[in-house]
mmCIF file of C-alpha atoms in Angstrom:
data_model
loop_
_atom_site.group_PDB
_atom_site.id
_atom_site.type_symbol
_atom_site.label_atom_id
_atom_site.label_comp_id
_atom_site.label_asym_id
_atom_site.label_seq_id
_atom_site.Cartn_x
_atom_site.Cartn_y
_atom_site.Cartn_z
ATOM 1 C CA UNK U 218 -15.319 9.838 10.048
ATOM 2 C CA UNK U 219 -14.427 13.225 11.146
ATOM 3 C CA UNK U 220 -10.127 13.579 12.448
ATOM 4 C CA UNK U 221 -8.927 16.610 14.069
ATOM 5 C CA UNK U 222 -5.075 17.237 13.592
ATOM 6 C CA UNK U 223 -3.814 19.136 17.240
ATOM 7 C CA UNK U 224 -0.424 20.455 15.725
ATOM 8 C CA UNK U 225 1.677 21.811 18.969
ATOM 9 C CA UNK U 226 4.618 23.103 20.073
ATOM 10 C CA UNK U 227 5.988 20.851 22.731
ATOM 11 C CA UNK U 228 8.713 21.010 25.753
ATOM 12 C CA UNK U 229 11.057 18.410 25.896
ATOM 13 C CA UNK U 230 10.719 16.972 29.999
ATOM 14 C CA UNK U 231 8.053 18.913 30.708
ATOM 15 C CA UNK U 232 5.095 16.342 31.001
ATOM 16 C CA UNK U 233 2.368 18.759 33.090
ATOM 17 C CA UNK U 234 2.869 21.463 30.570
ATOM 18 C CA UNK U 235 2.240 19.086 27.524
ATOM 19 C CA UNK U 236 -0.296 17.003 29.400
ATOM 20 C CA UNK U 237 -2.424 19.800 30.540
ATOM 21 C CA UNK U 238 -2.799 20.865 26.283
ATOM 22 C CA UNK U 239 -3.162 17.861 25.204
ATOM 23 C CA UNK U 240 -6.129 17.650 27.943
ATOM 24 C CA UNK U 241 -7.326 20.926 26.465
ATOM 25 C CA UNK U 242 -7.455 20.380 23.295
ATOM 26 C CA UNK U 243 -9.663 17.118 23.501
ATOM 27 C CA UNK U 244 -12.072 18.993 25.956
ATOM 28 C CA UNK U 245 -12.488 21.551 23.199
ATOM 29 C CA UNK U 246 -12.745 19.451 20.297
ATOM 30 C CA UNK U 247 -15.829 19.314 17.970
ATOM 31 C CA UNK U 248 -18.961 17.542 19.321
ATOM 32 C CA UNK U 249 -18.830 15.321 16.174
ATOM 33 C CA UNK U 250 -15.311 14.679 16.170
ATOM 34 C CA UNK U 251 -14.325 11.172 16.223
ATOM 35 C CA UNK U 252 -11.133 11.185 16.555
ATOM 36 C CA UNK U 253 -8.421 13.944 17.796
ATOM 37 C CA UNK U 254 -4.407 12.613 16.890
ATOM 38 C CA UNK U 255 -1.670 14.576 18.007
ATOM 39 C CA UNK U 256 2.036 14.489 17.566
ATOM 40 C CA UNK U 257 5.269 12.169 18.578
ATOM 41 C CA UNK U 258 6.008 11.959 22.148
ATOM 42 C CA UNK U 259 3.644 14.448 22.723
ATOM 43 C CA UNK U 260 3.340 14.133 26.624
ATOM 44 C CA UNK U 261 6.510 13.902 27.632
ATOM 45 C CA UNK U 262 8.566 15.620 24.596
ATOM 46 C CA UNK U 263 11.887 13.989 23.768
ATOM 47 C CA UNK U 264 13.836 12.746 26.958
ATOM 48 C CA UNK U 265 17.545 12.147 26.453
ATOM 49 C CA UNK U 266 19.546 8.928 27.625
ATOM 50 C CA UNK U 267 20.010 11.130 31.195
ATOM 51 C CA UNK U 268 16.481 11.273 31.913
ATOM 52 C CA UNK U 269 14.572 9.086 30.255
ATOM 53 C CA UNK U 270 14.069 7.295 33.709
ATOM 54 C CA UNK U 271 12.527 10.527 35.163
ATOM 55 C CA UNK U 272 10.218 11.226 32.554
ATOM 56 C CA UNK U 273 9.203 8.040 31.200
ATOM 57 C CA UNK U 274 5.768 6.601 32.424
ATOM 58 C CA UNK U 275 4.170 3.242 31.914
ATOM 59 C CA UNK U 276 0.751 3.482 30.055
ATOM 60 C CA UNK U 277 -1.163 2.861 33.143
ATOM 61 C CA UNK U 278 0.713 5.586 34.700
ATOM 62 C CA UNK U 279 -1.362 9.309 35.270
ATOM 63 C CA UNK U 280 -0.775 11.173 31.704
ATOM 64 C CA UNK U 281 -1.993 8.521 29.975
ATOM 65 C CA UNK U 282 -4.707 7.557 33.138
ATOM 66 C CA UNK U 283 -5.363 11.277 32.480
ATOM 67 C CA UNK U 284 -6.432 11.332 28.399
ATOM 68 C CA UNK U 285 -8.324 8.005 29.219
ATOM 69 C CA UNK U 286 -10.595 10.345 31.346
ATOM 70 C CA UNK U 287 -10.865 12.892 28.914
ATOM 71 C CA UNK U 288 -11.657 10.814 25.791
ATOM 72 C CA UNK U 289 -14.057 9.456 28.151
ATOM 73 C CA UNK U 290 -15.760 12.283 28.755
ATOM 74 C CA UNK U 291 -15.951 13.342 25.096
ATOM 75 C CA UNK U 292 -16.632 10.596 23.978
ATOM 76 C CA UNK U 293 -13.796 10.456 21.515
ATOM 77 C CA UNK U 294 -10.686 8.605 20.434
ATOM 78 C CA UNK U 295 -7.203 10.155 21.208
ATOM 79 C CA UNK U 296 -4.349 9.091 19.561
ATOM 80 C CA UNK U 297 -0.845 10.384 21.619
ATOM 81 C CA UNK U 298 3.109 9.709 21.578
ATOM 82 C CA UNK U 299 4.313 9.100 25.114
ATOM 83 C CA UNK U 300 7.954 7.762 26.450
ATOM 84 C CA UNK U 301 6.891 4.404 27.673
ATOM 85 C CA UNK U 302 8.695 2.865 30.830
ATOM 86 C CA UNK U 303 7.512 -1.059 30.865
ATOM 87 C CA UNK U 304 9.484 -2.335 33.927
ATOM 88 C CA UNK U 305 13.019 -0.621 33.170
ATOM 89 C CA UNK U 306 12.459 -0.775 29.414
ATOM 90 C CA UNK U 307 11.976 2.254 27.408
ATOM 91 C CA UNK U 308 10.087 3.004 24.544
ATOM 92 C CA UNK U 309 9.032 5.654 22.145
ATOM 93 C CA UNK U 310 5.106 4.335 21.750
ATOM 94 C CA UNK U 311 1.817 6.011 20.402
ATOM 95 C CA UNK U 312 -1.869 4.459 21.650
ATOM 96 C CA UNK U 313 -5.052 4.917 20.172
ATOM 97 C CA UNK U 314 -7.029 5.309 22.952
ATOM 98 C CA UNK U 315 -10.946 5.052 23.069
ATOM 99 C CA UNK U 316 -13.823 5.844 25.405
ATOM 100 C CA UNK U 317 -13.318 2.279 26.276
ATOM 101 C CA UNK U 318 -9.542 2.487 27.348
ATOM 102 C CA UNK U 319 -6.480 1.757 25.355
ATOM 103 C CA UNK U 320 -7.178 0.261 22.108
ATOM 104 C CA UNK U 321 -4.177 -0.311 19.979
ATOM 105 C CA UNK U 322 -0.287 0.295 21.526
ATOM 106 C CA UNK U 323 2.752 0.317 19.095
ATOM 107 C CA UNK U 324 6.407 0.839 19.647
ATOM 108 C CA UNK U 325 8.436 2.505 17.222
ATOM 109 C CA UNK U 326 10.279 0.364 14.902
ATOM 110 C CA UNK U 327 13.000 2.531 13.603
ATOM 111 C CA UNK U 328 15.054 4.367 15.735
ATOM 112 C CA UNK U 329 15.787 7.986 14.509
ATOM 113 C CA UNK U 330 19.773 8.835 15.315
ATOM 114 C CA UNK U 331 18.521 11.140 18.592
ATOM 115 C CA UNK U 332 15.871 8.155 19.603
ATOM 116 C CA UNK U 333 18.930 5.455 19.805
ATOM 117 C CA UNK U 334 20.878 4.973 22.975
ATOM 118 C CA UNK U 335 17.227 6.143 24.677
ATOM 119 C CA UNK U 336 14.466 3.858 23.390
ATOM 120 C CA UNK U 337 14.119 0.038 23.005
ATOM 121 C CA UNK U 338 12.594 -0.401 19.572
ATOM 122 C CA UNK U 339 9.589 -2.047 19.176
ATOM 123 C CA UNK U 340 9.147 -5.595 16.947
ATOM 124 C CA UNK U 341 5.512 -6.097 16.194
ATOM 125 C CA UNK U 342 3.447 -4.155 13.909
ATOM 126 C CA UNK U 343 -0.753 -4.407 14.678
ATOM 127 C CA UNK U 344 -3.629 -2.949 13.570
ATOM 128 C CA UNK U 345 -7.025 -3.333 15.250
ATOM 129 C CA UNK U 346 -10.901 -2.321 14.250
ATOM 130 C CA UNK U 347 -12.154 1.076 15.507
ATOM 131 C CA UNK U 348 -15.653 2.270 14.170
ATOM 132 C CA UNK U 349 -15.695 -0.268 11.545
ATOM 133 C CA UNK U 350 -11.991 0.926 10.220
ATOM 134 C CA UNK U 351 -8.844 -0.843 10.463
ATOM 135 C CA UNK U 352 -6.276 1.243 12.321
ATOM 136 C CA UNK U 353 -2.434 1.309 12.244
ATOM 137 C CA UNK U 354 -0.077 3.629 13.387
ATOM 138 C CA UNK U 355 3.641 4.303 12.629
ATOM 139 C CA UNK U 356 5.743 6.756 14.401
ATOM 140 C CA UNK U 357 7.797 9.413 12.243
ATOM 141 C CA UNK U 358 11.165 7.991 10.753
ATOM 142 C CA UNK U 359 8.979 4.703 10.383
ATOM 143 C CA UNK U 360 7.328 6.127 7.420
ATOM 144 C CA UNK U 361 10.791 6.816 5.652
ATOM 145 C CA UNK U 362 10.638 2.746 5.174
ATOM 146 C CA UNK U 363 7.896 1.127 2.452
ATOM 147 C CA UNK U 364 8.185 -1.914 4.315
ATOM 148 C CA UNK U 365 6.587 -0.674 7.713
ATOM 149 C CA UNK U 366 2.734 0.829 5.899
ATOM 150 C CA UNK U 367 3.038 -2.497 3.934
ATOM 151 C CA UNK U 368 3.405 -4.885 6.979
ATOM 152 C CA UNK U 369 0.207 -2.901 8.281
ATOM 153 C CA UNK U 370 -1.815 -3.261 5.205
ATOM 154 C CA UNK U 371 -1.132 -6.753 4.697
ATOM 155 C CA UNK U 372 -2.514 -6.568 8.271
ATOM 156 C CA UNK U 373 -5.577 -4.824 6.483
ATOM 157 C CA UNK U 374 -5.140 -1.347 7.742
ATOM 158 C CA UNK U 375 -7.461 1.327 6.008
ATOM 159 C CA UNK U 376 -6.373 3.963 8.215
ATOM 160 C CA UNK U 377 -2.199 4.760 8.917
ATOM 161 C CA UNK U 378 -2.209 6.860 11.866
ATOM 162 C CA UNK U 379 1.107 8.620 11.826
ATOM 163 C CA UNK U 380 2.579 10.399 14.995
ATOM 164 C CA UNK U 381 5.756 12.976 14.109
ATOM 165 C CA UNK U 382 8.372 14.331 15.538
ATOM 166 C CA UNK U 383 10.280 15.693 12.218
ATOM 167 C CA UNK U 384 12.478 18.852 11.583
ATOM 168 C CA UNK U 385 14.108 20.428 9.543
ATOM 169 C CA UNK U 386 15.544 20.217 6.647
ATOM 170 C CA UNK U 387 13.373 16.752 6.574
ATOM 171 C CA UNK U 388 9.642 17.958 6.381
ATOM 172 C CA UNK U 389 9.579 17.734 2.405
ATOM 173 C CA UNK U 390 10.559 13.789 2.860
ATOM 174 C CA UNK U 391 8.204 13.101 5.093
ATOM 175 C CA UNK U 392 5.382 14.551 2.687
ATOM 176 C CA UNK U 393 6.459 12.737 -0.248
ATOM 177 C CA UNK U 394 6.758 9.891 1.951
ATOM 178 C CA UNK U 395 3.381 9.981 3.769
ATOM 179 C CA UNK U 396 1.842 10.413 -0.177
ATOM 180 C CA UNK U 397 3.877 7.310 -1.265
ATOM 181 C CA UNK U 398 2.617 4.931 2.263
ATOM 182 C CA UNK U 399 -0.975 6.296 1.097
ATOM 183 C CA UNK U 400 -0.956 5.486 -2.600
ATOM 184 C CA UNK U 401 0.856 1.942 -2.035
ATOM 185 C CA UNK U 402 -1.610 0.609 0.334
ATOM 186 C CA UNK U 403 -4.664 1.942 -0.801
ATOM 187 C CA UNK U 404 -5.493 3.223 2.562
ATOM 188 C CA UNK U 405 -6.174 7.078 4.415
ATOM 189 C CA UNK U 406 -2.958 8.189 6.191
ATOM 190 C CA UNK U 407 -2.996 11.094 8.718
ATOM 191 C CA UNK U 408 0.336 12.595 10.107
ATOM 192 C CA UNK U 409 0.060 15.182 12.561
ATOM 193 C CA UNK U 410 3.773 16.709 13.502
ATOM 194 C CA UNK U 411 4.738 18.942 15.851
ATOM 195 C CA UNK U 412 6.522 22.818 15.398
ATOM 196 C CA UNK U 413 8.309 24.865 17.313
ATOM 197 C CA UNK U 414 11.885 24.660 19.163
ATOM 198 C CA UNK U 415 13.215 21.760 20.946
ATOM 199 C CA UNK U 416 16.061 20.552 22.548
ATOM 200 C CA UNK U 417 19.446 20.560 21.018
ATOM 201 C CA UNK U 418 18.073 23.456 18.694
ATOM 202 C CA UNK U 419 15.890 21.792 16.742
ATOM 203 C CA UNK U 420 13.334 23.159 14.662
ATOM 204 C CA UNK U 421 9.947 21.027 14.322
ATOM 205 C CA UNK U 422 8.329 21.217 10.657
ATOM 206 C CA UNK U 423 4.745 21.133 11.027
ATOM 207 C CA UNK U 424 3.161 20.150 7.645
ATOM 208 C CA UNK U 425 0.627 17.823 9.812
ATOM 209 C CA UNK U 426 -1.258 16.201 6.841
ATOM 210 C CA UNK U 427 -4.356 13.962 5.871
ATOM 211 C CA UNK U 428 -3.643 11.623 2.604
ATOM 212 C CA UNK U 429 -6.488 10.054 0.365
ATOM 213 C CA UNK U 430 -6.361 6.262 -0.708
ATOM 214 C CA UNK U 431 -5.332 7.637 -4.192
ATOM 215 C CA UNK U 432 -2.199 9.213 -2.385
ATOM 216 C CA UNK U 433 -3.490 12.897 -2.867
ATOM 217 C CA UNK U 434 -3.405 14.908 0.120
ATOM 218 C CA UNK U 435 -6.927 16.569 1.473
ATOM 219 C CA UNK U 436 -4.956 19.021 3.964
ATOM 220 C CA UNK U 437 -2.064 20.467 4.299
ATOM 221 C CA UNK U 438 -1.216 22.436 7.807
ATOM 222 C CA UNK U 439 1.541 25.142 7.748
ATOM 223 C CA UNK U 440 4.250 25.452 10.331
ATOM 224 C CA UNK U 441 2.628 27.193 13.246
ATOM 225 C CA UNK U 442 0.182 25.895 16.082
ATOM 226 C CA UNK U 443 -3.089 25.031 14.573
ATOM 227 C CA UNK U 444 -6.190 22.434 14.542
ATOM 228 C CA UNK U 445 -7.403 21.044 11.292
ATOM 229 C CA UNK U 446 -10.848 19.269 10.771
ATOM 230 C CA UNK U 447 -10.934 16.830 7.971
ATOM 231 C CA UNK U 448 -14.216 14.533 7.356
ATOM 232 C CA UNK U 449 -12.696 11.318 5.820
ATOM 233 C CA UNK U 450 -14.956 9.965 3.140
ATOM 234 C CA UNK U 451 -14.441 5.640 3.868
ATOM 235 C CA UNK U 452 -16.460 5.014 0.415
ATOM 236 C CA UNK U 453 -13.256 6.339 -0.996
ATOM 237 C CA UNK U 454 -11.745 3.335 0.391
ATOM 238 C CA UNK U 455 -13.567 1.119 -1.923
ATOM 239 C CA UNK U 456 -13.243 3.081 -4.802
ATOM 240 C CA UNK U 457 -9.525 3.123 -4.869
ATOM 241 C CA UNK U 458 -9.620 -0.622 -4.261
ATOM 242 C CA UNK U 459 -12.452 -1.219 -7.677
ATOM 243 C CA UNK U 460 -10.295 -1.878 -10.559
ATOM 244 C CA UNK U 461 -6.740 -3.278 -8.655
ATOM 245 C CA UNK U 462 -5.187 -4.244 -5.245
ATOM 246 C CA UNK U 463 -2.022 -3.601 -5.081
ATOM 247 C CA UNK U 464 -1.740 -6.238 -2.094
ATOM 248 C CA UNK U 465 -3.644 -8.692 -4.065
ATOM 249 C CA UNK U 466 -1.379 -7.734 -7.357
ATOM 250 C CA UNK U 467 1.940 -8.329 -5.989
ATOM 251 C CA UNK U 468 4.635 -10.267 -7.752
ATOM 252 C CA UNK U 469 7.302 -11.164 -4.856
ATOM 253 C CA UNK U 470 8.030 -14.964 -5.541
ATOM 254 C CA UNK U 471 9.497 -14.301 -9.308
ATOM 255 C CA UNK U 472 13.912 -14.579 -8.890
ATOM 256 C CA UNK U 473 15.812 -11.486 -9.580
ATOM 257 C CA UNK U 474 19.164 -10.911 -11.325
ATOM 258 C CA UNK U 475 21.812 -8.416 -11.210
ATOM 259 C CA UNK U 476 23.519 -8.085 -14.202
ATOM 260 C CA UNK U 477 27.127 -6.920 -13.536
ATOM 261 C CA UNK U 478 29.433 -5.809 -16.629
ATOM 262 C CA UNK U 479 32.026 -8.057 -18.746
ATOM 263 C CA UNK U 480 35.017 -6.894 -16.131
ATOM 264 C CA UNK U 481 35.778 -10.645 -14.647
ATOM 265 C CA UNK U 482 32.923 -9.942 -12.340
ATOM 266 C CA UNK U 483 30.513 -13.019 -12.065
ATOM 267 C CA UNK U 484 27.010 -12.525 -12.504
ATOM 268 C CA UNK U 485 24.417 -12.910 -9.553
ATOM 269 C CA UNK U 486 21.174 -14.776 -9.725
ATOM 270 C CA UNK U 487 19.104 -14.049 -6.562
ATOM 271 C CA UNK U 488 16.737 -17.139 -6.173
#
């Protein structure tokens, strides 16, 4: 399976500039590619509580009508972060999108500080078979949490598509992090961030990468624009998954104790 990373530089509220390189980008994409995955929010950029009504869409709305057309006509899978309007209600969502139309739609689960007070979170996880590979997809601060790559590979995801939206000082814990989700699931991860200045003087980190099933990375992107082509080898899949599963492995229902010291504290058994 060959995955093209599209890191940008976005504008906050400005959907038609986004839109219109997002568009480009999947018109110039390899002829082989199968699948191009770009940042967080990448139509629409960050809105703030003020706007969010403005610049929010729902995902049968035109940006997203628009990259339906476009994978379409390249025959090729998009995934892309969009502000999400569903009747009044906003969230921060990424869709893998196919020739066929929208595939697979998730809402971000954990709110980053400048997401709260703007999005709804969302309070499902899914995956769902593209190409003969299981897809999930998280959304940036969701892959600071173990618990979100494990809820989609007990859901049997082989791919963890991850959409970003990080800055400094935070891009080194996101790549230990995106390692970690790799190497505890057994599964490919791709994260594809986004550079450049946004509002409220942020700086985006890039480091857009593309994780084995052992949790060693096969890419690496720097912190400018740039488009990286990475053939993912799926028998890898199998061989990280020949001697032990770690989801088959697991040791949850044994009781756990916390041992306090001899200071009048009692001690706490955890059933």
């Amino acid at each position: 399976m060959k995955v093209e990373l599209v890191q940008l530089a976005g504008r906050d509220g400005d959907t038609a500039y986004n839109l219109e390189r997002t568009l480009q980008a999947i018109a110039t994409c390899a002829p082989d590619t199968d699948l191009v995955v770009f940042p967080e929010t990448q139509l629409m950029g960050f809105p703030t509580a003020g706007n969010v009504h403005a610049v929010a869409e729902p995902l049968d709305g035109p940006s997203v009508q628009a990259v339906q057309r476009a994978a379409r006509e390249r025959d090729v899978a998009v995934v892309v972060g969009v502000a999400e309007n569903d009747a009044g209600t906003f969230y921060n969502t990424t869709v893998l999108i196919t020739p066929e139309g929208i595939a697979l739609r998730y809402r971000k689960t954990h709110l980053w500080a400048s997401d709260r007070g703007v999005f709804t979170p969302g309070d499902r996880y899914a995956t769902a078979l593209w190409k003969g590979i299981r897809v999930g997809i998280l959304i940036c601060f969701d892959i600071e949490f173990p618990e979100t790559a494990r809820a989609l590979g007990q859901l049997g995801a082989e791919l963890i598509i991850v959409t970003n939206g990080n800055m400094d000082p935070y891009g080194p814990t996101h790549r230990t992090a995106i390692m970690a989700r790799a190497q505890e699931n057994q599964a490919f991860a791709v994260m594809v961030n986004r550079v450049g200045e946004g509002d409220d003087n942020l700086i985006f980190a890039g480091g857009s990468a593309v994780v084995d099933p052992f949790g060693s990375l096969l890419c690496e992107a720097g912190r400018g624009e740039c488009r990286q082509i990475v053939e993912l080898d799926l028998d890898q899949l199998k061989a990280a998954r020949m001697d032990y599963r770690y989801l088959d492995e697991r040791r949850l229902s044994l009781p756990g104790e916390r041992i306090e010291h001899t200071d009048g504290r009692r001690e706490l058994l955890i059933p």
